[in-house]
Short mmCIF file of C-alpha atoms in Angstrom, two decimals:
data_model
loop_
_atom_site.label_atom_id
_atom_site.label_comp_id
_atom_site.label_asym_id
_atom_site.label_seq_id
_atom_site.Cartn_x
_atom_site.Cartn_y
_atom_site.Cartn_z
CA MET A 353 0.00 0.00 0.00
CA ALA A 354 3.01 2.31 0.41
CA GLY A 355 3.41 2.64 -3.35
CA PRO A 356 -0.06 3.99 -4.15
CA ALA A 357 -0.13 6.15 -1.00
CA CYS A 358 3.18 7.82 -1.89
CA GLY A 359 2.37 7.95 -5.58
CA TYR A 360 -0.88 9.80 -5.07
CA LEU A 361 0.67 12.31 -2.65
CA VAL A 362 1.56 14.78 -5.38
CA MET A 363 -0.03 17.95 -4.03
CA PRO A 364 3.32 19.71 -3.30
CA HIS A 365 4.44 19.05 -6.85
CA GLY A 366 1.34 20.82 -8.15
CA PHE A 367 2.62 24.02 -6.55
CA ILE A 368 6.01 23.46 -8.20
CA PHE A 369 4.43 22.91 -11.62
CA ASP A 370 2.17 25.95 -11.45
CA HIS A 371 4.98 28.21 -10.24
CA PHE A 372 7.97 27.00 -12.29
CA GLY A 373 6.47 24.94 -15.11
CA PRO A 374 7.08 21.31 -16.14
CA LYS A 375 10.88 21.15 -16.17
CA PRO A 376 11.40 20.74 -12.38
CA ILE A 377 8.79 17.96 -12.38
CA PHE A 378 10.57 16.21 -15.25
CA ILE A 379 13.81 16.37 -13.27
CA LEU A 380 12.16 14.95 -10.14
CA SER A 381 10.62 12.12 -12.15
CA MET A 382 13.93 11.35 -13.86
CA VAL A 383 15.55 11.05 -10.43
CA LEU A 384 12.87 9.23 -8.43
CA PHE A 385 11.85 6.44 -10.79
CA PRO A 386 15.31 5.45 -12.08
CA LEU A 387 16.68 5.56 -8.54
CA GLY A 388 13.84 3.37 -7.26
CA ALA A 389 14.33 0.95 -10.17
CA LEU A 390 18.08 0.81 -9.50
CA LEU A 391 17.53 0.06 -5.82
CA PHE A 392 15.06 -2.70 -6.70
CA ALA A 393 17.57 -4.19 -9.15
CA LEU A 394 20.31 -4.16 -6.53
CA SER A 395 17.92 -5.77 -4.04
CA PHE A 396 17.17 -8.61 -6.44
CA ARG A 397 20.90 -9.05 -7.10
CA GLY A 398 21.50 -9.35 -3.37
CA THR A 399 23.67 -6.23 -3.21
CA ILE A 400 21.09 -4.56 -0.95
CA GLU A 401 19.37 -6.61 1.70
CA GLY A 402 15.63 -6.36 1.18
CA SER A 403 13.16 -5.67 3.96
CA VAL A 404 9.53 -4.62 4.14
CA VAL A 405 10.44 -1.04 4.99
CA ARG A 406 13.14 -0.72 2.33
CA LEU A 407 11.08 -2.29 -0.43
CA SER A 408 8.13 -0.09 0.53
CA VAL A 409 10.33 2.99 0.20
CA PHE A 410 11.65 1.80 -3.17
CA ASN A 411 8.11 1.12 -4.36
CA GLY A 412 7.00 4.54 -3.19
CA MET A 413 9.77 6.15 -5.25
CA LEU A 414 8.73 4.19 -8.34
CA THR A 415 5.06 5.06 -7.97
CA LEU A 416 5.69 8.73 -7.25
CA GLY A 417 7.94 8.98 -10.30
CA CYS A 418 5.21 7.43 -12.47
CA THR A 419 2.50 9.68 -11.08
CA LEU A 420 4.60 12.79 -11.65
CA TYR A 421 4.96 11.77 -15.28
CA ASP A 422 1.17 11.57 -15.48
CA VAL A 423 0.85 15.05 -14.00
CA VAL A 424 3.52 16.76 -16.09
CA TYR A 425 2.52 15.28 -19.43
CA MET A 426 -1.24 15.62 -18.94
CA MET A 427 -1.17 19.22 -17.71
CA THR A 428 1.36 20.37 -20.31
CA ILE A 429 -0.05 18.70 -23.40
CA MET A 430 -3.64 19.61 -22.58
CA SER A 431 -2.58 23.26 -22.50
CA HIS A 432 -1.53 22.90 -26.14
CA PHE A 433 -4.99 21.60 -27.10
CA PRO A 434 -7.48 23.67 -25.07
CA ASN A 435 -10.39 22.84 -27.39
CA SER A 436 -9.44 19.20 -28.10
CA ARG A 437 -8.94 17.80 -24.63
CA GLY A 438 -11.09 14.73 -25.17
CA PRO A 439 -8.91 13.06 -27.83
CA VAL A 440 -5.75 14.01 -25.93
CA VAL A 441 -7.03 12.35 -22.77
CA ALA A 442 -8.28 9.35 -24.75
CA ILE A 443 -4.79 8.67 -26.04
CA LEU A 444 -2.67 9.59 -23.01
CA LYS A 445 -4.87 8.14 -20.27
CA SER A 446 -5.50 4.95 -22.23
CA TYR A 447 -1.77 4.40 -22.60
CA ILE A 448 -1.40 4.99 -18.86
CA GLY A 449 -4.03 2.33 -18.23
CA LEU A 450 -2.40 -0.09 -20.65
CA GLY A 451 1.11 0.60 -19.41
CA SER A 452 1.26 -2.24 -16.90
CA ALA A 453 0.10 -4.74 -19.51
CA ILE A 454 2.64 -3.41 -22.03
CA VAL A 455 5.68 -3.60 -19.76
CA GLY A 456 4.37 -6.87 -18.33
CA SER A 457 4.38 -8.42 -21.79
CA ILE A 458 7.93 -7.19 -22.40
CA GLN A 459 9.06 -8.49 -19.02
CA LEU A 460 7.54 -11.91 -19.63
CA ALA A 461 9.25 -12.21 -23.01
CA PHE A 462 12.72 -10.84 -22.36
CA PHE A 463 13.27 -10.68 -18.59
CA ASP A 464 11.43 -13.68 -17.18
CA GLY A 465 13.44 -14.95 -14.22
CA ARG A 466 15.79 -11.94 -14.38
CA PRO A 467 14.09 -9.21 -12.33
CA ASP A 468 17.31 -7.24 -11.87
CA HIS A 469 17.74 -6.87 -15.64
CA TYR A 470 14.09 -5.91 -15.91
CA PHE A 471 14.52 -3.03 -13.47
CA TYR A 472 17.68 -1.91 -15.25
CA PHE A 473 15.63 -1.79 -18.44
CA LEU A 474 12.90 0.28 -16.77
CA MET A 475 15.51 2.62 -15.33
CA VAL A 476 17.02 3.38 -18.74
CA LEU A 477 13.64 3.56 -20.50
CA PHE A 478 12.23 5.99 -17.98
CA PHE A 479 15.29 8.23 -18.03
CA VAL A 480 15.35 8.42 -21.84
CA THR A 481 11.64 9.24 -22.12
CA GLY A 482 11.95 11.79 -19.32
CA ALA A 483 14.87 13.50 -21.03
CA ALA A 484 12.88 13.64 -24.26
CA GLY A 485 9.96 15.26 -22.43
CA PHE A 486 12.26 17.74 -20.69
CA PHE A 487 13.52 19.11 -24.01
CA LEU A 488 10.49 18.58 -26.27
CA VAL A 489 7.40 19.23 -24.10
CA PRO A 490 7.31 22.87 -22.93
CA LEU A 491 4.24 24.82 -21.92
CA PRO A 492 2.58 26.89 -24.67
CA SER A 493 3.67 30.52 -24.66
CA TYR A 494 0.28 31.82 -23.50
CA HIS A 495 0.43 29.71 -20.33
CA LEU A 496 2.16 31.88 -17.73
CA THR A 497 3.69 30.22 -14.69
CA GLY A 498 3.57 31.84 -11.28
CA TYR A 499 7.20 32.87 -11.63
CA GLU A 500 6.51 34.52 -15.00
CA GLU A 501 3.44 36.28 -13.62
CA LYS A 502 5.65 37.99 -11.05
CA HIS A 503 8.71 38.76 -13.15
CA LEU A 504 7.51 39.52 -16.68
CA GLY A 505 6.57 43.02 -17.70
CA ILE A 506 2.95 43.99 -18.30
CA GLU A 507 3.38 44.35 -22.06
CA GLU A 508 5.12 40.98 -22.38
CA LYS A 509 2.40 39.26 -20.36
CA GLU A 510 -0.34 40.84 -22.45
CA ARG A 511 1.43 39.86 -25.65
CA ARG A 512 1.77 36.25 -24.56
CA LEU A 513 -1.74 35.97 -23.15
CA ALA A 514 -3.11 37.28 -26.46
CA ARG A 515 -1.73 34.16 -28.15
CA LYS A 516 -4.34 32.06 -26.39
CA SER A 517 -6.87 33.00 -29.06
CA VAL A 518 -4.69 31.25 -31.63
CA TYR A 519 -4.75 28.04 -29.62
CA LEU A 520 -8.51 28.32 -29.10
CA ARG A 521 -9.17 28.73 -32.82
CA GLN A 522 -6.81 26.04 -34.03
CA GLN A 523 -8.43 22.77 -35.00
CA PRO A 524 -5.90 19.93 -34.93
CA PRO A 525 -6.37 17.47 -37.81
CA THR A 526 -8.90 14.86 -36.77
CA ILE A 527 -7.08 12.18 -38.75
CA ARG A 528 -4.05 12.47 -36.46
CA PHE A 529 -6.15 11.90 -33.35
CA ALA A 530 -7.94 9.06 -35.15
CA ILE A 531 -4.62 7.35 -35.82
CA GLY A 532 -3.63 7.66 -32.16
CA ILE A 533 -6.96 6.30 -30.95
CA ALA A 534 -6.75 3.48 -33.51
CA PHE A 535 -3.45 2.42 -31.92
CA VAL A 536 -5.15 2.44 -28.51
CA VAL A 537 -8.03 0.28 -29.76
CA LEU A 538 -5.54 -2.09 -31.37
CA LEU A 539 -3.70 -2.49 -28.07
CA VAL A 540 -6.96 -2.92 -26.14
CA ILE A 541 -7.72 -5.90 -28.38
CA TYR A 542 -4.18 -7.22 -28.77
CA LEU A 543 -3.01 -7.23 -25.15
CA PRO A 544 -5.93 -9.22 -23.65
CA LEU A 545 -5.76 -11.65 -26.57
CA GLN A 546 -2.05 -12.15 -26.04
CA SER A 547 -2.47 -12.65 -22.28
CA ALA A 548 -5.27 -15.15 -22.77
CA LEU A 549 -3.35 -17.19 -25.34
CA VAL A 550 -0.18 -17.31 -23.25
CA ALA A 551 -2.08 -18.19 -20.07
CA TYR A 552 -4.48 -20.79 -21.44
CA LEU A 553 -2.29 -22.44 -24.09
CA GLY A 554 0.88 -22.40 -22.01
CA TRP A 555 3.01 -21.01 -24.82
CA GLY A 556 6.74 -20.84 -24.26
CA ARG A 557 9.40 -18.17 -24.49
CA THR A 558 9.59 -18.13 -28.29
CA GLN A 559 5.91 -17.26 -28.69
CA ARG A 560 6.20 -14.65 -25.93
CA ILE A 561 9.11 -12.98 -27.71
CA ILE A 562 7.14 -12.92 -30.96
CA PHE A 563 4.15 -11.32 -29.23
CA ALA A 564 6.36 -8.78 -27.44
CA SER A 565 8.21 -7.92 -30.66
CA ILE A 566 4.91 -7.21 -32.41
CA LEU A 567 3.88 -5.07 -29.45
CA ILE A 568 7.13 -3.08 -29.59
CA ALA A 569 6.65 -2.55 -33.33
CA VAL A 570 3.16 -1.15 -32.67
CA LEU A 571 4.49 1.19 -29.97
CA VAL A 572 7.33 2.42 -32.17
CA SER A 573 4.79 3.13 -34.93
CA LEU A 574 2.74 5.50 -32.75
CA PRO A 575 4.71 8.63 -33.83
CA LEU A 576 3.23 8.10 -37.30
CA MET A 577 0.33 10.25 -36.12
CA ALA A 578 2.71 13.23 -35.95
CA LEU A 579 4.41 12.78 -39.32
CA PRO A 580 4.70 16.14 -41.17
CA VAL A 581 2.92 14.95 -44.30
CA SER A 582 0.31 16.97 -46.13
CA CYS A 583 -2.34 14.25 -46.26
CA LEU A 584 -2.63 14.37 -42.45
CA GLU A 585 -3.30 18.10 -42.37
CA ARG A 586 -6.75 19.57 -41.94
CA ARG A 587 -6.54 22.11 -44.76
CA GLU A 588 -4.55 21.27 -47.84
CA THR A 589 -3.51 23.17 -50.89
CA GLN A 590 -4.41 21.74 -54.27
CA ARG A 591 -0.91 20.35 -54.75
CA GLU A 592 -0.95 18.66 -51.37
CA GLU A 593 -4.33 17.15 -52.12
CA ASP A 594 -2.97 15.72 -55.36
CA ASP A 595 -0.08 14.18 -53.45
CA CYS A 596 -2.51 12.42 -51.14
CA GLY A 597 -5.03 11.56 -53.79
CA GLY A 598 -7.65 13.87 -52.29
CA THR A 599 -10.19 15.91 -54.23
CA GLU A 600 -11.69 18.12 -51.54
CA ARG A 601 -11.31 21.88 -51.98
CA PRO A 602 -11.41 24.55 -49.33
CA SER A 603 -14.99 25.70 -48.96
CA ALA A 604 -16.23 29.15 -49.81
CA GLY A 605 -17.04 29.64 -46.17
CA ASP A 606 -13.37 29.22 -45.31
CA GLU A 607 -12.38 31.84 -47.85
CA VAL A 608 -14.94 34.30 -46.56
CA ALA A 609 -13.90 33.67 -42.99
CA ASN A 610 -10.31 34.48 -43.87
CA GLU A 611 -11.08 37.76 -45.64
CA PRO A 612 -10.04 40.88 -43.73
CA ALA A 613 -12.70 43.16 -42.38
CA VAL A 614 -13.65 46.08 -44.58
CA ALA A 615 -12.43 49.36 -43.16
CA GLY A 616 -15.28 51.43 -41.80
CA GLY A 617 -17.72 48.53 -42.05
CA PRO A 618 -20.04 47.24 -39.35
CA PRO A 619 -18.42 45.76 -36.26
CA LYS A 620 -17.49 42.09 -36.33
CA LYS A 621 -19.27 39.60 -34.15
CA VAL A 622 -17.91 39.58 -30.62
CA GLU A 623 -16.09 36.37 -29.78
CA THR A 624 -15.20 35.18 -26.30
CA ASP A 625 -13.43 32.14 -24.90
CA VAL A 626 -16.85 30.59 -24.28
CA ASP A 627 -17.32 30.26 -28.03
CA TYR A 628 -14.50 27.71 -28.03
CA ILE A 629 -14.32 26.19 -24.54
CA ALA A 630 -16.70 25.73 -21.63
CA PRO A 631 -16.93 28.50 -19.00
CA GLN A 632 -14.19 28.29 -16.39
CA TYR A 633 -13.98 29.49 -12.81
CA GLN A 634 -11.43 32.31 -12.75
CA THR A 635 -10.63 31.87 -9.07
CA THR A 636 -7.30 30.53 -7.83
CA PHE A 637 -6.80 27.20 -6.10
CA LEU A 638 -6.54 28.80 -2.66
CA GLN A 639 -9.81 30.64 -3.26
CA ASN A 640 -11.55 27.46 -4.42
CA LEU A 641 -10.18 25.64 -1.40
CA LYS A 642 -12.56 27.74 0.70
CA THR A 643 -15.61 26.63 -1.29
CA LEU A 644 -17.82 23.62 -0.68
CA LYS A 645 -17.89 22.55 -4.33
CA LEU A 646 -14.21 21.59 -4.42
CA TRP A 647 -14.53 19.48 -1.28
CA ALA A 648 -17.74 17.90 -2.57
CA PHE A 649 -15.92 16.89 -5.74
CA LEU A 650 -13.10 15.50 -3.59
CA TRP A 651 -15.62 13.37 -1.69
CA SER A 652 -17.04 11.99 -4.94
CA ILE A 653 -13.59 10.92 -6.11
CA PHE A 654 -12.80 9.53 -2.64
CA SER A 655 -15.84 7.26 -2.70
CA MET A 656 -15.45 6.09 -6.29
CA GLY A 657 -11.66 5.83 -6.25
CA GLY A 658 -11.59 3.88 -3.02
CA THR A 659 -14.17 1.44 -4.32
CA THR A 660 -12.28 0.77 -7.54
CA PHE A 661 -9.05 0.40 -5.58
CA VAL A 662 -10.56 -2.25 -3.31
CA ILE A 663 -12.19 -4.18 -6.14
CA ILE A 664 -9.31 -4.07 -8.61
CA TYR A 665 -6.36 -4.56 -6.27
CA ASN A 666 -8.13 -7.33 -4.35
CA ALA A 667 -9.95 -8.83 -7.31
CA SER A 668 -9.08 -12.48 -6.72
CA PHE A 669 -9.81 -12.30 -2.97
CA VAL A 670 -13.20 -10.65 -3.52
CA TYR A 671 -14.04 -13.16 -6.24
CA ALA A 672 -13.05 -16.12 -4.03
CA ALA A 673 -15.20 -14.89 -1.16
CA LEU A 674 -18.26 -14.25 -3.33
CA ALA A 675 -17.87 -17.46 -5.35
CA ASP A 676 -17.11 -19.62 -2.29
CA GLU A 677 -14.23 -21.27 -4.13
CA GLU A 678 -10.52 -20.78 -4.65
CA VAL A 679 -9.44 -18.77 -7.67
CA ASP A 680 -7.18 -20.49 -10.19
CA ASN A 681 -4.74 -18.81 -12.58
CA ALA A 682 -7.28 -18.81 -15.40
CA ILE A 683 -9.73 -16.71 -13.38
CA LYS A 684 -6.95 -14.38 -12.22
CA THR A 685 -5.90 -13.84 -15.81
CA LEU A 686 -9.51 -13.24 -16.82
CA LEU A 687 -9.98 -10.62 -14.10
CA THR A 688 -6.75 -8.87 -15.10
CA VAL A 689 -7.78 -8.81 -18.74
CA LEU A 690 -11.27 -7.53 -17.91
CA ASN A 691 -9.79 -4.78 -15.76
CA GLY A 692 -7.35 -3.59 -18.41
CA ALA A 693 -9.79 -3.70 -21.30
CA GLY A 694 -12.67 -2.24 -19.28
CA SER A 695 -10.56 0.60 -17.93
CA ALA A 696 -9.31 1.52 -21.40
CA ALA A 697 -12.86 1.34 -22.75
CA GLY A 698 -14.06 3.65 -19.98
CA ARG A 699 -11.37 6.21 -20.79
CA LEU A 700 -12.26 6.12 -24.48
CA LEU A 701 -15.97 6.50 -23.74
CA MET A 702 -15.30 9.42 -21.44
CA SER A 703 -13.16 11.13 -24.05
CA TYR A 704 -15.85 10.59 -26.68
CA PHE A 705 -18.38 12.17 -24.32
CA GLU A 706 -16.09 15.18 -23.91
CA VAL A 707 -15.83 15.65 -27.66
CA TRP A 708 -19.57 15.18 -28.15
CA SER A 709 -20.58 17.52 -25.34
CA GLN A 710 -17.98 20.28 -25.66
CA LYS A 711 -17.92 20.72 -29.45
CA ARG A 712 -21.45 22.07 -29.46
CA LYS A 713 -22.49 25.69 -29.54
CA ALA A 714 -21.98 27.47 -26.24
CA GLU A 715 -25.71 27.41 -25.45
CA ASP A 716 -26.05 23.69 -26.23
CA ARG A 717 -23.06 22.29 -24.37
CA VAL A 718 -23.58 19.55 -21.81
CA SER A 719 -21.76 20.12 -18.54
CA ILE A 720 -18.56 18.06 -18.36
CA ILE A 721 -19.41 17.26 -14.73
CA VAL A 722 -22.18 14.97 -16.01
CA SER A 723 -19.39 12.50 -16.79
CA VAL A 724 -18.85 11.90 -13.08
CA TYR A 725 -22.43 10.63 -12.87
CA PHE A 726 -21.56 7.91 -15.39
CA ALA A 727 -18.56 6.74 -13.38
CA ASN A 728 -20.58 6.86 -10.17
CA ALA A 729 -23.47 4.92 -11.71
CA CYS A 730 -21.08 2.20 -12.90
CA MET A 731 -19.68 1.83 -9.39
CA ILE A 732 -23.11 1.70 -7.73
CA LEU A 733 -24.41 -0.86 -10.22
CA SER A 734 -21.22 -2.91 -9.86
CA LEU A 735 -21.53 -3.05 -6.06
CA VAL A 736 -25.20 -4.02 -6.25
CA LEU A 737 -24.40 -6.83 -8.69
CA PHE A 738 -21.56 -8.08 -6.49
CA LEU A 739 -24.09 -8.52 -3.72
CA VAL A 740 -26.83 -10.26 -5.71
CA VAL A 741 -25.52 -12.07 -8.81
CA PRO A 742 -24.67 -15.80 -8.80
CA ARG A 743 -21.15 -17.12 -9.21
CA ALA A 744 -21.34 -17.54 -12.97
CA ALA A 745 -22.17 -13.86 -13.48
CA LEU A 746 -19.45 -12.43 -11.22
CA PRO A 747 -17.25 -11.21 -14.12
CA LEU A 748 -20.01 -8.74 -15.07
CA PRO A 749 -19.63 -6.45 -12.03
CA TYR A 750 -15.86 -6.53 -12.55
CA VAL A 751 -16.38 -5.22 -16.08
CA LEU A 752 -18.62 -2.42 -14.79
CA ALA A 753 -16.09 -1.54 -12.08
CA ALA A 754 -13.30 -1.39 -14.66
CA ILE A 755 -15.35 0.84 -16.97
CA GLY A 756 -16.20 3.06 -14.01
CA ASN A 757 -12.52 3.21 -13.11
CA GLY A 758 -11.64 4.31 -16.64
CA PHE A 759 -14.43 6.87 -16.68
CA SER A 760 -13.34 8.20 -13.30
CA ALA A 761 -9.66 8.47 -14.28
CA ALA A 762 -10.47 10.38 -17.47
CA SER A 763 -13.15 12.57 -15.90
CA LEU A 764 -10.77 13.54 -13.09
CA VAL A 765 -8.36 15.25 -15.46
CA LEU A 766 -11.00 16.55 -17.88
CA VAL A 767 -13.25 18.04 -15.22
CA THR A 768 -10.46 19.79 -13.32
CA ARG A 769 -8.84 21.09 -16.51
CA THR A 770 -12.14 22.19 -18.05
CA VAL A 771 -13.78 23.80 -15.04
CA PHE A 772 -10.82 25.60 -13.40
CA ALA A 773 -8.89 28.16 -15.44
CA LYS A 774 -6.10 28.88 -12.96
CA ASP A 775 -3.63 26.65 -11.13
CA PRO A 776 -4.43 23.51 -13.18
CA ALA A 777 -1.80 21.30 -11.53
CA LYS A 778 -2.85 22.30 -8.01
CA HIS A 779 -6.49 21.44 -8.70
CA TYR A 780 -5.58 18.17 -10.43
CA ASN A 781 -3.14 17.08 -7.74
CA PHE A 782 -5.46 18.13 -4.93
CA ILE A 783 -7.99 15.55 -6.08
CA PHE A 784 -5.27 12.92 -5.73
CA LEU A 785 -5.60 13.44 -1.98
CA ALA A 786 -8.87 11.56 -2.31
CA SER A 787 -6.94 8.60 -3.71
CA VAL A 788 -4.42 8.73 -0.86
CA SER A 789 -7.19 8.87 1.74
CA SER A 790 -9.28 6.13 0.14
CA THR A 791 -6.22 3.87 -0.10
CA ILE A 792 -5.79 4.15 3.66
CA PHE A 793 -9.36 4.31 4.93
CA LEU A 794 -11.30 2.14 2.48
CA ASN A 795 -8.68 -0.38 1.39
CA ARG A 796 -6.45 -0.74 4.44
CA LEU A 797 -8.84 -0.02 7.30
CA LEU A 798 -12.32 -0.92 6.03
CA TYR A 799 -11.69 -3.81 3.67
CA GLY A 800 -8.32 -4.99 5.00
CA GLU A 801 -9.22 -5.08 8.67
CA TRP A 802 -12.63 -6.66 8.12
CA TYR A 803 -11.31 -9.31 5.71
CA THR A 804 -8.43 -10.20 8.04
CA ARG A 805 -10.78 -10.42 11.03
CA GLU A 806 -13.20 -12.74 9.25
CA ALA A 807 -10.41 -14.88 7.80
CA ARG A 808 -8.83 -15.34 11.22
CA ARG A 809 -12.18 -16.36 12.67
CA ARG A 810 -12.19 -19.16 10.10
CA SER A 811 -8.47 -19.92 10.58
CA VAL A 812 -7.70 -19.37 6.89
CA ASP A 813 -5.61 -16.98 4.83
CA VAL A 814 -7.95 -16.84 1.83
CA CYS A 815 -11.55 -16.50 2.93
CA LEU A 816 -14.17 -18.41 0.92
CA ASP A 817 -17.21 -16.92 2.61
CA ARG A 818 -19.34 -14.03 1.35
CA ALA A 819 -19.40 -12.56 4.86
CA CYS A 820 -15.70 -11.68 4.53
CA VAL A 821 -16.41 -8.96 1.96
CA GLN A 822 -20.13 -8.23 2.27
CA LEU A 823 -19.89 -5.49 4.91
CA PRO A 824 -17.16 -3.50 3.09
CA LEU A 825 -19.17 -3.73 -0.13
CA LEU A 826 -22.30 -2.43 1.62
CA VAL A 827 -20.40 0.45 3.23
CA MET A 828 -18.82 1.43 -0.08
CA LEU A 829 -22.24 1.27 -1.72
CA GLY A 830 -23.48 3.79 0.82
CA PHE A 831 -20.46 6.00 0.19
CA ASN A 832 -21.11 5.96 -3.55
CA VAL A 833 -24.73 6.96 -3.04
CA THR A 834 -23.56 9.99 -1.05
CA ALA A 835 -20.99 10.66 -3.79
CA PHE A 836 -23.84 10.87 -6.29
CA ILE A 837 -25.50 13.50 -4.10
CA SER A 838 -22.30 15.50 -3.62
CA ASN A 839 -21.62 15.47 -7.35
CA ALA A 840 -25.16 16.71 -7.95
CA TYR A 841 -24.29 19.73 -5.82
CA VAL A 842 -21.07 20.35 -7.78
CA HIS A 843 -22.99 20.03 -11.02
CA TRP A 844 -25.71 22.43 -9.90
CA GLU A 845 -23.16 25.07 -8.85
CA TYR A 846 -21.40 24.83 -12.19
CA VAL A 847 -24.68 25.03 -14.13
CA LYS A 848 -25.54 28.25 -12.29
CA PHE A 849 -22.11 29.66 -13.09
CA ASN A 850 -22.50 28.57 -16.70
CA ARG A 851 -25.80 30.45 -16.97
CA GLN A 852 -24.23 33.60 -15.56
CA VAL A 853 -21.42 33.48 -18.12
CA LEU A 854 -23.83 32.88 -20.99
CA ASP A 855 -26.03 35.76 -19.80
CA GLU A 856 -22.99 38.05 -19.82
CA ARG A 857 -22.09 36.83 -23.28
CA ARG A 858 -25.63 37.49 -24.48
CA ARG A 859 -25.45 41.00 -23.06
CA LEU A 860 -22.26 41.68 -25.03
CA PHE A 861 -23.94 40.48 -28.21
CA GLU A 862 -26.94 42.73 -27.59
CA GLU A 863 -24.71 45.74 -27.01
CA GLN A 864 -22.85 44.94 -30.19
CA GLN A 865 -26.13 44.64 -32.07
CA GLU A 866 -27.22 48.02 -30.79
CA GLY A 867 -23.91 49.47 -31.94
CA GLY A 868 -24.44 47.92 -35.37
CA ASP A 869 -27.91 49.46 -35.62
CA LEU A 870 -26.49 52.88 -34.77
CA TRP A 871 -23.82 52.44 -37.43
CA ALA A 872 -26.51 51.62 -39.98
#
């Protein structure tokens, strides 16, 4: 439990990111994870004597390094695509969810029985990717850090902030995102299939190497989505279209839109940020910390995150207790596959919802906070099914829990980045406190203590009685019902704010219309 608890404790690093930008976080990640991997490798070699405390510290370093990568890449890259956050999250968060399966496949093929070499490999891989991010993934120029806010001149800040309109108006080529998502879907299908074949058919090292080599080839091919070729661009010239075999011409509407305004003509239509992105609270993190809505959102994530943590990390134990039978390797593999595929599917569905809801006209947008209802509903339904379905149907609630986990993971970053304009890393990392708390209170104290107590009463290590998990499931069901209520409050507050912003926007349009009538 030390790993997740340390990994989710990233709140201080949110202050560092918002004040200094991504580079210090990259440096911390490049130190923590490789160092933890090196210490694990030396422990497996026998150079360092392993103990519970030492291995817990090493695991905490690994997990914190991974989580910081999540923070620095998500917050930075989403700033480059303020009006295309859904596809960005679909690709990045899905790869995060599939990461364990990817490196697990590589480990099984090339490092089986050699854990020290495996950790050396992770150490080098992580350092190289971190160095690439350090040099190639800066914040966009319009995104001012706290340090820049204090030290840049007024004119320079205004000049850089004015560039935000360019980012809001840009429409990244859909085909590039489609290629990235296609790779994700391919991996969602390929990885479970590979795991099932290896587990059930007992294939040897040669087949594992073949599977892993194909996987590496797919991963190396991902940068194809960023190739600077004309056929992947949104708007092509005639020559570029001929190169790609296309026949589409720029529309007349595009030409008109690009024409300069006629001098002395009527005023152009007023455009605001709301025309491109959903309304955002303009208050700082410290100001929002004094509001009930932020804490209500924290409670929602606490209840849902803790439930998914208990179900996913203790999947085989929960299954054994509910099924009243021991779990064999086939069932364990099935649960792992269902978790990975379901989580990735949930992230993709959430990202699709973001695109569908946020690409509408300002008046027709659906609040992004609605997505939390979906995740919450999946968790409530999953818990109910765990309590009532027969043994043969037990995989179904696991699928729902995995989808809810994916929805929750994607909605966490999308909601915080969409709703709050300032201090994005602080808001995002603050919600991770819910994960830290739920790891301790729901997994360790509620589930862990109750399960251990009931198992000891039966003088067993693995409990095969429904009573060993029934009470924790009922308590978590109650928590998730309250989470639904707390999220309803957050949603209602945001809807009211949304109406206020749209009313102000409407007032600006009316004033502009009056000015146009006077001009006429």
